[in-house]
Coordinates of N, CA and C in Angstrom, one line a residue:
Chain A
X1 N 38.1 19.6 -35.0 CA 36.7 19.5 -35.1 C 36.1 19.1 -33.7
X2 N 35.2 20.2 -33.1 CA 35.2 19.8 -31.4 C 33.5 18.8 -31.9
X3 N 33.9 18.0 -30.9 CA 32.9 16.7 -30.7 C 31.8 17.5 -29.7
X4 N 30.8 16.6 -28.9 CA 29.9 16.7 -28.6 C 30.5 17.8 -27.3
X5 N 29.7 18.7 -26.7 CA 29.9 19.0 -25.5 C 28.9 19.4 -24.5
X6 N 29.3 19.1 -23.4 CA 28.6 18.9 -22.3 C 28.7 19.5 -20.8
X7 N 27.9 20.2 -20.4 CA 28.3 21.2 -19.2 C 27.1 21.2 -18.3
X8 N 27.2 21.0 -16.8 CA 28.0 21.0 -16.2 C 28.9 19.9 -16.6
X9 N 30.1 19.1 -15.9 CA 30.2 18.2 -16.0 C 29.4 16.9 -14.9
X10 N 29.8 17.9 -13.7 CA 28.9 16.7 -12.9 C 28.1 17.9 -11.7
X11 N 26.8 17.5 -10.9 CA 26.3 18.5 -10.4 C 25.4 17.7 -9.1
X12 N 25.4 18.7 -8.2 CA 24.9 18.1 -7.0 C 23.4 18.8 -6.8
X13 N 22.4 18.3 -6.8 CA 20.9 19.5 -6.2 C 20.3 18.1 -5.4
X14 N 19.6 19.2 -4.8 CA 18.9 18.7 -3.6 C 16.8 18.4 -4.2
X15 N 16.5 17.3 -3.8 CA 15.2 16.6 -4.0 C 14.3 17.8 -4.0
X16 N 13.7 17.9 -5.2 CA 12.4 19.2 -5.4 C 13.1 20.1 -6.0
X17 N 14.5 20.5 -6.2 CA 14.7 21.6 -7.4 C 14.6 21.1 -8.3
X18 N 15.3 22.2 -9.3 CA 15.2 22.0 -10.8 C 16.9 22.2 -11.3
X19 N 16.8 21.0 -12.3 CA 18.0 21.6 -13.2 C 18.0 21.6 -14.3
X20 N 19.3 22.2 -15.2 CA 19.5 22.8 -16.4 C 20.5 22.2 -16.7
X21 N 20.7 21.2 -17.5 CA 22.0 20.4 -18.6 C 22.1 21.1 -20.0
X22 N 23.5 21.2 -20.4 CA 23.7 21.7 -21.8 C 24.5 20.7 -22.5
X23 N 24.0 21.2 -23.9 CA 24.5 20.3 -24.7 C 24.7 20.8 -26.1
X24 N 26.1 20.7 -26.8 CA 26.3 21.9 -28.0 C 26.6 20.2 -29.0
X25 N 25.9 20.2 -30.0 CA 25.9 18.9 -31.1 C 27.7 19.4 -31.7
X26 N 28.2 17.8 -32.3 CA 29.4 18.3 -33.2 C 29.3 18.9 -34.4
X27 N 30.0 19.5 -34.6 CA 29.8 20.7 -36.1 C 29.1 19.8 -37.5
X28 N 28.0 20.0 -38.2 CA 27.6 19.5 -39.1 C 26.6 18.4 -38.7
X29 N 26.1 18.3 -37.8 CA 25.1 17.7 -37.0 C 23.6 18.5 -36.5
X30 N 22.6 17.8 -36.8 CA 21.4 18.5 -36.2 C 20.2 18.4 -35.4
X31 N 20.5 17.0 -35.2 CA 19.9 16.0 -33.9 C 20.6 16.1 -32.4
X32 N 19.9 16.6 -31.8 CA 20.7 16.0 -30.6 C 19.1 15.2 -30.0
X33 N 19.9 14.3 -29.1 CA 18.9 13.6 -28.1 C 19.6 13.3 -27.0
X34 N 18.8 12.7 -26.4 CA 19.6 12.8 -24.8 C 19.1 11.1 -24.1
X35 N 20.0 11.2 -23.0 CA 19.5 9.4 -23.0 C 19.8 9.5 -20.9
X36 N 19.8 9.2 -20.2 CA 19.7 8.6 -18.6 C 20.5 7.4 -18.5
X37 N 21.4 7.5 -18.0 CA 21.9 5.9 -17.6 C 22.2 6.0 -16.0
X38 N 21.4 5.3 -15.5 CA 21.4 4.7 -13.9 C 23.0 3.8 -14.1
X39 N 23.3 3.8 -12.8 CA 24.5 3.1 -12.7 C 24.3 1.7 -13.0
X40 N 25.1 1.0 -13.8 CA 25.3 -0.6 -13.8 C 24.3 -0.7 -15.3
X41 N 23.7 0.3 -15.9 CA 22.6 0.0 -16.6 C 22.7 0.5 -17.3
X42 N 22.1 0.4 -19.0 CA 22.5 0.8 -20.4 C 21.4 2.1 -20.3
X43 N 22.2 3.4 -21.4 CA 21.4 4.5 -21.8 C 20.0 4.2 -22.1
X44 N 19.0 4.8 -21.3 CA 18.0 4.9 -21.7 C 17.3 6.1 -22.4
X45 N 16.9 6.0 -23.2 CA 16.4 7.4 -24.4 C 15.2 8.2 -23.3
X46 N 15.7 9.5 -23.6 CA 14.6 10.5 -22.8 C 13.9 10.7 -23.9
X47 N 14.6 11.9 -24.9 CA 13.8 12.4 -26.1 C 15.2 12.7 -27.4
X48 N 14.2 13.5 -28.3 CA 15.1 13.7 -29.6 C 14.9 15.1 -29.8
X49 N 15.4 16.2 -30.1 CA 15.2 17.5 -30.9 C 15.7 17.6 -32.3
X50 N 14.7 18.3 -33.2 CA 15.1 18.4 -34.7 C 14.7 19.7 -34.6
X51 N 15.2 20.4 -35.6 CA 14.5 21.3 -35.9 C 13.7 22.3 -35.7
X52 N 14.4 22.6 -33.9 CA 13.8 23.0 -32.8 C 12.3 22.1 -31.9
X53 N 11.9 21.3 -32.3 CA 11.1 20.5 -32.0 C 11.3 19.1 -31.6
X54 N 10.7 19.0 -30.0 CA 10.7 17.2 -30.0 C 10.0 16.6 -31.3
X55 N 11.0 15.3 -31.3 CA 10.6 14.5 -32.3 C 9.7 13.5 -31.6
X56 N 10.9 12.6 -30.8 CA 10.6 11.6 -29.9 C 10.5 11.7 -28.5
X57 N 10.2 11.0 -28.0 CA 9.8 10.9 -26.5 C 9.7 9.6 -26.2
X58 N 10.7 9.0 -24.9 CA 11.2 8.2 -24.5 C 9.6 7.9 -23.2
X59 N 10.1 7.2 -22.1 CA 8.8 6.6 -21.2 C 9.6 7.3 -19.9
X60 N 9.5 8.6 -20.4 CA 9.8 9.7 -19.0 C 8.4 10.8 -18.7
X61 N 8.6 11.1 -17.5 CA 7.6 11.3 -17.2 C 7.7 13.5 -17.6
X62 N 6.4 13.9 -17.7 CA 6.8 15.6 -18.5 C 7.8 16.7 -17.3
X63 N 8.2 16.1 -16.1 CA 9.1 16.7 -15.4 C 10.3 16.7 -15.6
X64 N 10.5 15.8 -17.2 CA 12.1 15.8 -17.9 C 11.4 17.2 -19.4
X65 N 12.0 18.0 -19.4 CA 11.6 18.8 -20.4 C 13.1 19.3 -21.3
X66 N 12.9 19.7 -22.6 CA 13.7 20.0 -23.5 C 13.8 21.4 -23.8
X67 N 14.8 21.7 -25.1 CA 14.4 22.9 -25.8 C 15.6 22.8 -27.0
X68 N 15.8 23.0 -27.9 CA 16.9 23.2 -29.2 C 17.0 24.7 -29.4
X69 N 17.8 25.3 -29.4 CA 18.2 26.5 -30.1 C 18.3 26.6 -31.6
X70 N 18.3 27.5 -32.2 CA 18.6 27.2 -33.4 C 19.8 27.1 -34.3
X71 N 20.9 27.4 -33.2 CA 22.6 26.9 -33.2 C 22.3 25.0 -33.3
X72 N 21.7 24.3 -33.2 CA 21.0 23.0 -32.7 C 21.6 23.0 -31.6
X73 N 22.4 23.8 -30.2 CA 22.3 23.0 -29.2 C 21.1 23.1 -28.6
X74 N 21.3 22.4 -27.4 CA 20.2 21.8 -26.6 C 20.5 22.0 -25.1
X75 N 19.0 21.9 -24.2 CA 19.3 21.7 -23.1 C 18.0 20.7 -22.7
X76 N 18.2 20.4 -21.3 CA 17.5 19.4 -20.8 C 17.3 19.5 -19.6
X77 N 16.0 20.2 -19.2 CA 15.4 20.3 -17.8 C 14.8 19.2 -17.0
X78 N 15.0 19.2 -15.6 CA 14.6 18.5 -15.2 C 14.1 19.1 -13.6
X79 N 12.8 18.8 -13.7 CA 12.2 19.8 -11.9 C 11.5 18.7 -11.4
X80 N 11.1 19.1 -9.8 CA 11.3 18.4 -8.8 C 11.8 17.0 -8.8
X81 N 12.9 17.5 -9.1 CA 14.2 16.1 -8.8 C 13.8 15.4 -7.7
X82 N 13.7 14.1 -8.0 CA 14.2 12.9 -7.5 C 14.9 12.2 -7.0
X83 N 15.3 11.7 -5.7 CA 16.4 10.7 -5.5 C 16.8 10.1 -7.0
X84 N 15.9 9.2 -7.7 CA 15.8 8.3 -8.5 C 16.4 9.1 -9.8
X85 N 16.5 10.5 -9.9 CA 16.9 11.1 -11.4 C 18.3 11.0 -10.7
X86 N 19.4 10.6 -9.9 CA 20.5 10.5 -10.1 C 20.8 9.7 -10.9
X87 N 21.8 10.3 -11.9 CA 22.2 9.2 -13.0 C 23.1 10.2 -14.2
X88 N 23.8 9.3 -15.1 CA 24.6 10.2 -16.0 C 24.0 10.6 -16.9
X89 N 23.6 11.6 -17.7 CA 23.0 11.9 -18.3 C 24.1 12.8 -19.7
X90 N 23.3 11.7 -20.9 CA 24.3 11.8 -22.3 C 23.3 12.3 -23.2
X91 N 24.1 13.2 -23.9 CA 23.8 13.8 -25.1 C 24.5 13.2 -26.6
X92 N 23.9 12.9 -27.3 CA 24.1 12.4 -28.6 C 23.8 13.3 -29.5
X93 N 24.6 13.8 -31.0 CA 24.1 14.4 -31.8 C 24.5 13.4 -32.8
X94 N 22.9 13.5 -34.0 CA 23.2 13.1 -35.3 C 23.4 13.4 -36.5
X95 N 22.8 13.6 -37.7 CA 22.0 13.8 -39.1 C 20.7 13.2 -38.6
X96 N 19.7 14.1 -38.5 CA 18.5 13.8 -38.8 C 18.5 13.1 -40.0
X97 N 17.8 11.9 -40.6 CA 16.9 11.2 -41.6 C 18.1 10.4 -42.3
X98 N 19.6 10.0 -41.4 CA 20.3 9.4 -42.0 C 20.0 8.1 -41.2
X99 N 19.6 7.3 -41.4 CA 19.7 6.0 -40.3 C 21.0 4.6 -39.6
X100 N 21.7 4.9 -41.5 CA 23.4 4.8 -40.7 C 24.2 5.2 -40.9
X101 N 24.4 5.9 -40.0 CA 25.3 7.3 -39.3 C 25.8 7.3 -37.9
X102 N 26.5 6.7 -37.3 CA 27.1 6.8 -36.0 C 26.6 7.6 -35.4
X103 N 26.5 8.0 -33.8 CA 25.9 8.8 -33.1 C 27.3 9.2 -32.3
X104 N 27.8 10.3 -31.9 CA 28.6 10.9 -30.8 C 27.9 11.4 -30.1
X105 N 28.8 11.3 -28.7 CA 28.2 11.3 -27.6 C 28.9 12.4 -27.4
X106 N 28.5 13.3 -25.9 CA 29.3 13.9 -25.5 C 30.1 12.9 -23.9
X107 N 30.8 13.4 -23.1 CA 31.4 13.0 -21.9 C 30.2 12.8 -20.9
X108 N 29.2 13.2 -20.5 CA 28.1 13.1 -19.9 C 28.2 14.4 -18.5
X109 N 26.9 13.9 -17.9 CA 26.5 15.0 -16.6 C 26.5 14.4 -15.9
X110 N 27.2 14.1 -14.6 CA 26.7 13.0 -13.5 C 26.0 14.0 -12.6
X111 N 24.7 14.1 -12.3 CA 23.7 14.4 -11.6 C 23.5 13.5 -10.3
X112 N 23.7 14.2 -9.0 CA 23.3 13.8 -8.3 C 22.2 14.4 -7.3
X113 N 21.4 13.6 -6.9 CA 20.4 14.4 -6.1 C 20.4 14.0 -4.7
X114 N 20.2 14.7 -3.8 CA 20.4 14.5 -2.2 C 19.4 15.0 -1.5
Chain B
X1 N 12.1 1.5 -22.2 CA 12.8 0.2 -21.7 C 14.0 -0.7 -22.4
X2 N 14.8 -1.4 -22.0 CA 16.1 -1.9 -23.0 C 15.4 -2.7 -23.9
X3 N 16.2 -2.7 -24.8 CA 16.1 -3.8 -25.7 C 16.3 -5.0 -25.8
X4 N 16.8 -5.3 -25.4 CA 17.2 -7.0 -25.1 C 18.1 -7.1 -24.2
X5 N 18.6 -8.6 -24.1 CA 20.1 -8.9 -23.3 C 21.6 -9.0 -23.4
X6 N 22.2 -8.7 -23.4 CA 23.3 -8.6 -23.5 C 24.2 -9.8 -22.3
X7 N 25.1 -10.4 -23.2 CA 25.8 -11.8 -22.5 C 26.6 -12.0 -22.9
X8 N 28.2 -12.1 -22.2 CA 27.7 -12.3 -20.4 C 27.3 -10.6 -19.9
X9 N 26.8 -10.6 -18.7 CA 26.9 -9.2 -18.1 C 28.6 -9.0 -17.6
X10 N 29.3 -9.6 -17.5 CA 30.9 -9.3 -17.2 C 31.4 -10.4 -17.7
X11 N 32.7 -10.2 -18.3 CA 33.7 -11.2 -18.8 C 34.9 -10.9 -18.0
X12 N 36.2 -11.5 -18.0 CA 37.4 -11.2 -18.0 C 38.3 -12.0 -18.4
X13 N 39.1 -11.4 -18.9 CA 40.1 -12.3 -19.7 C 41.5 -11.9 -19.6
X14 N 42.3 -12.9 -19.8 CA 43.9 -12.2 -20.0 C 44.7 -11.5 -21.2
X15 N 45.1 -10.6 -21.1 CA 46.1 -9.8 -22.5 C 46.1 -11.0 -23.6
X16 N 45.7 -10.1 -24.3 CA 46.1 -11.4 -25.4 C 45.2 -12.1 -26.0
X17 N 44.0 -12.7 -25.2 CA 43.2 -13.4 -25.6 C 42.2 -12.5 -26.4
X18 N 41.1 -13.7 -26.9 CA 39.9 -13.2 -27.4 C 38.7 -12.9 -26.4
X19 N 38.0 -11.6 -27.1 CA 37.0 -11.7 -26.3 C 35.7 -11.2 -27.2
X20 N 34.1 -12.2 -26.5 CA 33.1 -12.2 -27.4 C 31.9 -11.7 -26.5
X21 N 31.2 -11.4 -27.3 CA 30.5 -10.6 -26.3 C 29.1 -10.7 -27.1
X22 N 27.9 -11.3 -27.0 CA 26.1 -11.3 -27.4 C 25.3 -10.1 -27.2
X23 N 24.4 -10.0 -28.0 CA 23.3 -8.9 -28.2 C 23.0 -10.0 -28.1
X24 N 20.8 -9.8 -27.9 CA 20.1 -9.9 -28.6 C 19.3 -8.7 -28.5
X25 N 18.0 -8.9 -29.6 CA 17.0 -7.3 -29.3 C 15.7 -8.1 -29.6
X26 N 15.0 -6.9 -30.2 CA 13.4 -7.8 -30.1 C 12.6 -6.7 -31.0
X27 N 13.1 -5.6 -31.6 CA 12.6 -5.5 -32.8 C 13.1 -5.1 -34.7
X28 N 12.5 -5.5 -35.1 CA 13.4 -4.9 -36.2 C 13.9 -3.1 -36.3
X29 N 14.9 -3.7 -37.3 CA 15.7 -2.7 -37.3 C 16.9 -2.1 -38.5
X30 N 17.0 -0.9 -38.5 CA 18.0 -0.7 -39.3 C 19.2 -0.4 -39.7
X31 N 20.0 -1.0 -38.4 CA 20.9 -0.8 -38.3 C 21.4 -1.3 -36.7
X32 N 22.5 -1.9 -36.6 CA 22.5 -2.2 -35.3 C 24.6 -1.7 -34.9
X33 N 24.3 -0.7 -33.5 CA 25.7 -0.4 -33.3 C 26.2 -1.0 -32.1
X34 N 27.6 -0.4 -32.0 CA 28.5 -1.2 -30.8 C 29.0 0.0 -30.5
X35 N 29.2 0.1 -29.1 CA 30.0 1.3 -28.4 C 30.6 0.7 -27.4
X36 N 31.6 1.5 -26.5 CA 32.8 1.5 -25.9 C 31.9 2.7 -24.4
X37 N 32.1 2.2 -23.6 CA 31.9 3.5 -22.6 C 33.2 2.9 -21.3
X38 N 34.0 3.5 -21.2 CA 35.2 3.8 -19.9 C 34.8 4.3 -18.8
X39 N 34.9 3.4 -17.9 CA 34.5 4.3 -16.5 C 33.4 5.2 -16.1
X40 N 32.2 4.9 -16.8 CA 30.9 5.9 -16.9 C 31.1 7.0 -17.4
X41 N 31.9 7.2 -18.2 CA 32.5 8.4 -19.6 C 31.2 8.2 -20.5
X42 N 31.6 8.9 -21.3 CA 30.6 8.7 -22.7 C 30.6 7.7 -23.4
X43 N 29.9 8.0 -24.3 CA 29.9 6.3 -25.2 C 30.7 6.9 -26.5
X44 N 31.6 6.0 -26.9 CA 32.3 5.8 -28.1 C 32.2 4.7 -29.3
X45 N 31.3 5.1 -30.1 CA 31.2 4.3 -31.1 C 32.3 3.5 -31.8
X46 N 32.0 2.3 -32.2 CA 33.0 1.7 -32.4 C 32.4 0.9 -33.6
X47 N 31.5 0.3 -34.2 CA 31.2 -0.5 -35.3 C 29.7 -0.1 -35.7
X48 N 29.2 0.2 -36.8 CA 27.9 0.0 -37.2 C 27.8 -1.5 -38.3
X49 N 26.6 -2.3 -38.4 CA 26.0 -2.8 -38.9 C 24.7 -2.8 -39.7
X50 N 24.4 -2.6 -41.0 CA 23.6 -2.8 -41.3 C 22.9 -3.8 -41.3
X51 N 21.8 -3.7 -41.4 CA 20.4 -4.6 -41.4 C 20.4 -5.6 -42.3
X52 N 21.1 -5.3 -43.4 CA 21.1 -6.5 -44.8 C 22.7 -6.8 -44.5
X53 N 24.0 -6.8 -43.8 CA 24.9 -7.4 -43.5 C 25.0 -8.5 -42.5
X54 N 25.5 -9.1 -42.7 CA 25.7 -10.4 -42.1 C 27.3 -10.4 -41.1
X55 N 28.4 -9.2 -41.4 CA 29.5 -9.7 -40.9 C 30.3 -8.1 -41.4
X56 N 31.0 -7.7 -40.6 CA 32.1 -6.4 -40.4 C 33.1 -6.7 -39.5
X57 N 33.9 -6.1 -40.1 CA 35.4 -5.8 -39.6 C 36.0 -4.8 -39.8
X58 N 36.3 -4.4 -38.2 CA 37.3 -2.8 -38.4 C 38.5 -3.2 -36.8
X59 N 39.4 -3.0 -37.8 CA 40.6 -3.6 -37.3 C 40.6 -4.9 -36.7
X60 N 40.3 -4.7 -34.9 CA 40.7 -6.0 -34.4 C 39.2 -5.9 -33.9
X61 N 38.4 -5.4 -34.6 CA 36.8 -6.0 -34.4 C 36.3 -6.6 -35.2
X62 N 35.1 -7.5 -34.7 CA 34.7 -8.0 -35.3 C 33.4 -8.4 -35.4
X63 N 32.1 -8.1 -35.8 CA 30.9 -7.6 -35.7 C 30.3 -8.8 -36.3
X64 N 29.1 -10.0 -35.9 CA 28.5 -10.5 -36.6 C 26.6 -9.7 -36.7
X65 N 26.1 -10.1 -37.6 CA 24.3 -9.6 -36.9 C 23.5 -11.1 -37.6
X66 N 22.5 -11.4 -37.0 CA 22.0 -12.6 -37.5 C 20.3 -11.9 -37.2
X67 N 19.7 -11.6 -38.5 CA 18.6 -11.2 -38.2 C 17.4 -11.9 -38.0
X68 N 17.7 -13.1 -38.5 CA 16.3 -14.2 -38.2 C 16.6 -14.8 -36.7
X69 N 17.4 -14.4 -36.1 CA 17.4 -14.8 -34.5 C 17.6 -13.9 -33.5
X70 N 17.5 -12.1 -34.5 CA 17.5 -11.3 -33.9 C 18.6 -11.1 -32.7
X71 N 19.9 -11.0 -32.8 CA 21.3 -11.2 -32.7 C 22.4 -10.6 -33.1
X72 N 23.6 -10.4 -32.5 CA 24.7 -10.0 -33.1 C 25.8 -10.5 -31.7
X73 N 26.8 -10.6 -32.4 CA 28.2 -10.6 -31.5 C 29.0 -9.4 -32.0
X74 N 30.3 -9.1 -30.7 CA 31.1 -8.5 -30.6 C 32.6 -9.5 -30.8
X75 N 33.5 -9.5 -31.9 CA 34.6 -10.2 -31.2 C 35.4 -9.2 -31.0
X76 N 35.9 -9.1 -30.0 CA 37.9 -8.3 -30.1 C 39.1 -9.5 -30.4
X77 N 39.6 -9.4 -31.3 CA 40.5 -9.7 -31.1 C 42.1 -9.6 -30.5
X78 N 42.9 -10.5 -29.5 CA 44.0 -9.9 -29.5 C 44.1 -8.9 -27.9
X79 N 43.3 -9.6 -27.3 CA 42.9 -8.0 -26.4 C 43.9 -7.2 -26.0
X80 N 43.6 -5.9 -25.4 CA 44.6 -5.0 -24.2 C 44.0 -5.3 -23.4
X81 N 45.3 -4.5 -22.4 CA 44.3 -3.4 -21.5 C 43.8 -2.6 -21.8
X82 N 44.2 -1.6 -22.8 CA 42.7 -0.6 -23.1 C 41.6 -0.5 -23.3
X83 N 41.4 -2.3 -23.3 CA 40.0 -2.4 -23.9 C 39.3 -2.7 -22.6
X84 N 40.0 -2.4 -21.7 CA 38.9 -2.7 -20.4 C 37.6 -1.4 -20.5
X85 N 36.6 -2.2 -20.2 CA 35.6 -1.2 -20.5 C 34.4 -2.0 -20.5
X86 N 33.0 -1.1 -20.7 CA 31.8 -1.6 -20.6 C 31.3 -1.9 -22.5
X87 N 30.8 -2.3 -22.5 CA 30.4 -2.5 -24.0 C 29.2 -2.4 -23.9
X88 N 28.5 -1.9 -25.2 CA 26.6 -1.8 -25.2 C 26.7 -1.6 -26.9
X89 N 25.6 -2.5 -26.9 CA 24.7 -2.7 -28.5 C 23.8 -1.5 -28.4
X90 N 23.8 -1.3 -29.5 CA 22.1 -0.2 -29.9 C 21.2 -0.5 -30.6
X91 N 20.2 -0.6 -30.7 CA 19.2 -0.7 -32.1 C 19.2 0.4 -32.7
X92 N 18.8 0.8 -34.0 CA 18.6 2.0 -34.5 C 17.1 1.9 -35.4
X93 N 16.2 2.1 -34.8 CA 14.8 2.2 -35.4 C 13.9 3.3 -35.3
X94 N 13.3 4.2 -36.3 CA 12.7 5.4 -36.0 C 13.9 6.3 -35.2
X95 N 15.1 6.2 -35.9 CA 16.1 7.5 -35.6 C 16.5 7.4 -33.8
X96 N 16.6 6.5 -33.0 CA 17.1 6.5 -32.1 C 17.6 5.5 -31.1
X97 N 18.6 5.7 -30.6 CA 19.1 4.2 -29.9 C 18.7 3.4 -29.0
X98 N 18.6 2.0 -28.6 CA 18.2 2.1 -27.8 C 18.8 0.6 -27.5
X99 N 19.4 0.7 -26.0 CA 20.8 -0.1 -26.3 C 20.4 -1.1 -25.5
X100 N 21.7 -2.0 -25.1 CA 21.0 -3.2 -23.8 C 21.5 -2.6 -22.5
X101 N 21.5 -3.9 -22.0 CA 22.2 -3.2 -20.4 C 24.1 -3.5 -20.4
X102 N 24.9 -3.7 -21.6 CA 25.9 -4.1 -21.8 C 26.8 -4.8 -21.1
X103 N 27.8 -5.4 -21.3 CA 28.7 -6.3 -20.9 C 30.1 -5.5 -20.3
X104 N 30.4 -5.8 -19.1 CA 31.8 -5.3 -19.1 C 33.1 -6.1 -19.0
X105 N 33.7 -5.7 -20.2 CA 35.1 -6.4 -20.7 C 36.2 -5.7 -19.4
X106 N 36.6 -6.8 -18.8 CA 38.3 -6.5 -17.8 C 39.2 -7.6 -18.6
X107 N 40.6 -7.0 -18.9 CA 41.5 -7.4 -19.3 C 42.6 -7.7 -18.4
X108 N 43.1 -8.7 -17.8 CA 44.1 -8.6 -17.1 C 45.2 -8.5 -17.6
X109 N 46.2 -8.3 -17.1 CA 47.9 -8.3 -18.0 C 48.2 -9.8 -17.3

């Protein structure tokens, strides 16, 4: 049973492009959300996708954008990059409307910007 | 923004020993988890808590939550080395996590 996955694994762009993160939920799962972790510092939540639609929305600013396919994966854009968006970036899938239910993660993105 | 604090921000200890590790948060909640992240890998869940429990155990863990002081610990018992690693609590409220800045466990041999 393949768990979360995550692609690229790690990526280099330069300040003012844009990039594209993927993320396929584990089988029987239909939440995915995504979370930022700066080095030394706990995941911070970006957003949630259900049902093709953000749910949630974390305190990022709209140059982090989403989308859910209807397979539930996901991806996670992000344009005119930042020094400051380097950081790992995780994908979690759940059960929407179960509240305890463990979350898997996938391995993450390490994004770097230059 | 995080949730609360997590203490100590680094521990270390020798094989064998115990090791304990603090949450706090700062709103309620329905559930409160524990994860495992290695070397800036992913996060690996490791214990949930409910909100009406007071105390869990899975294997050589050991999970307290104290809701009127808005709180929980982590014990391991027994440690390795494999358990060198960073540790983080989660809240779970309105379907999403939202963790501290976690503790990192080193185990020496």
């Amino acid at each position: 049973d393949a768990g979360v996955t995550q692609s690229p694994t790690h990526l280099i762009k330069t300040r003012g492009q844009q990039v594209t993160l993927r993320c396929s939920p584990k089988s029987g799962h239909d939440t995915v959300s995504w979370y930022q972790q700066a080095l030394g510092q706990g995941p911070q939540f970006i957003f949630q996708y259900y049902e093709e639609e953000e749910r949630q929305r974390g305190n990022f600013p709209d140059r982090f954008s989403g989308h859910q396919f209807p397979n539930y994966s996901s991806e996670l854009n992000v344009n005119a990059l930042l020094l400051g968006d380097s950081a790992l970036y995780l994908c979690a899938s759940s059960m929407y409307g179960i509240p305890n239910y463990g979350y898997t993660f996938g391995s993450g993105t390490r994004l770097t910007v230059v | 923004s995080q949730q609360g604090e997590e203490d100590p921000q680094a521990l270390s200890i020798q094989e064998g020993e115990n090791a304990t590790m603090n949450c706090s948060y700062k709103t309620s909640i329905n559930n409160l988890q524990w994860y495992r992240q290695n070397s800036g890998r992913g996060l690996v869940h490791l214990i949930l808590i409910r909100s009406n429990e007071r105390e869990k155990h899975s294997g050589r863990l050991r999970v307290t939550l104290d809701t009127s002081k808005k709180s929980s610990s982590l014990l391991i018992t027994a440690s390795r080395a494999a358990d060198t690693a960073s540790y983080f609590c989660a809240t779970v409220g309105a379907q999403k996590l939202v963790f501290g800045q976690g503790t990192r466990l080193t185990i020496n041999p």
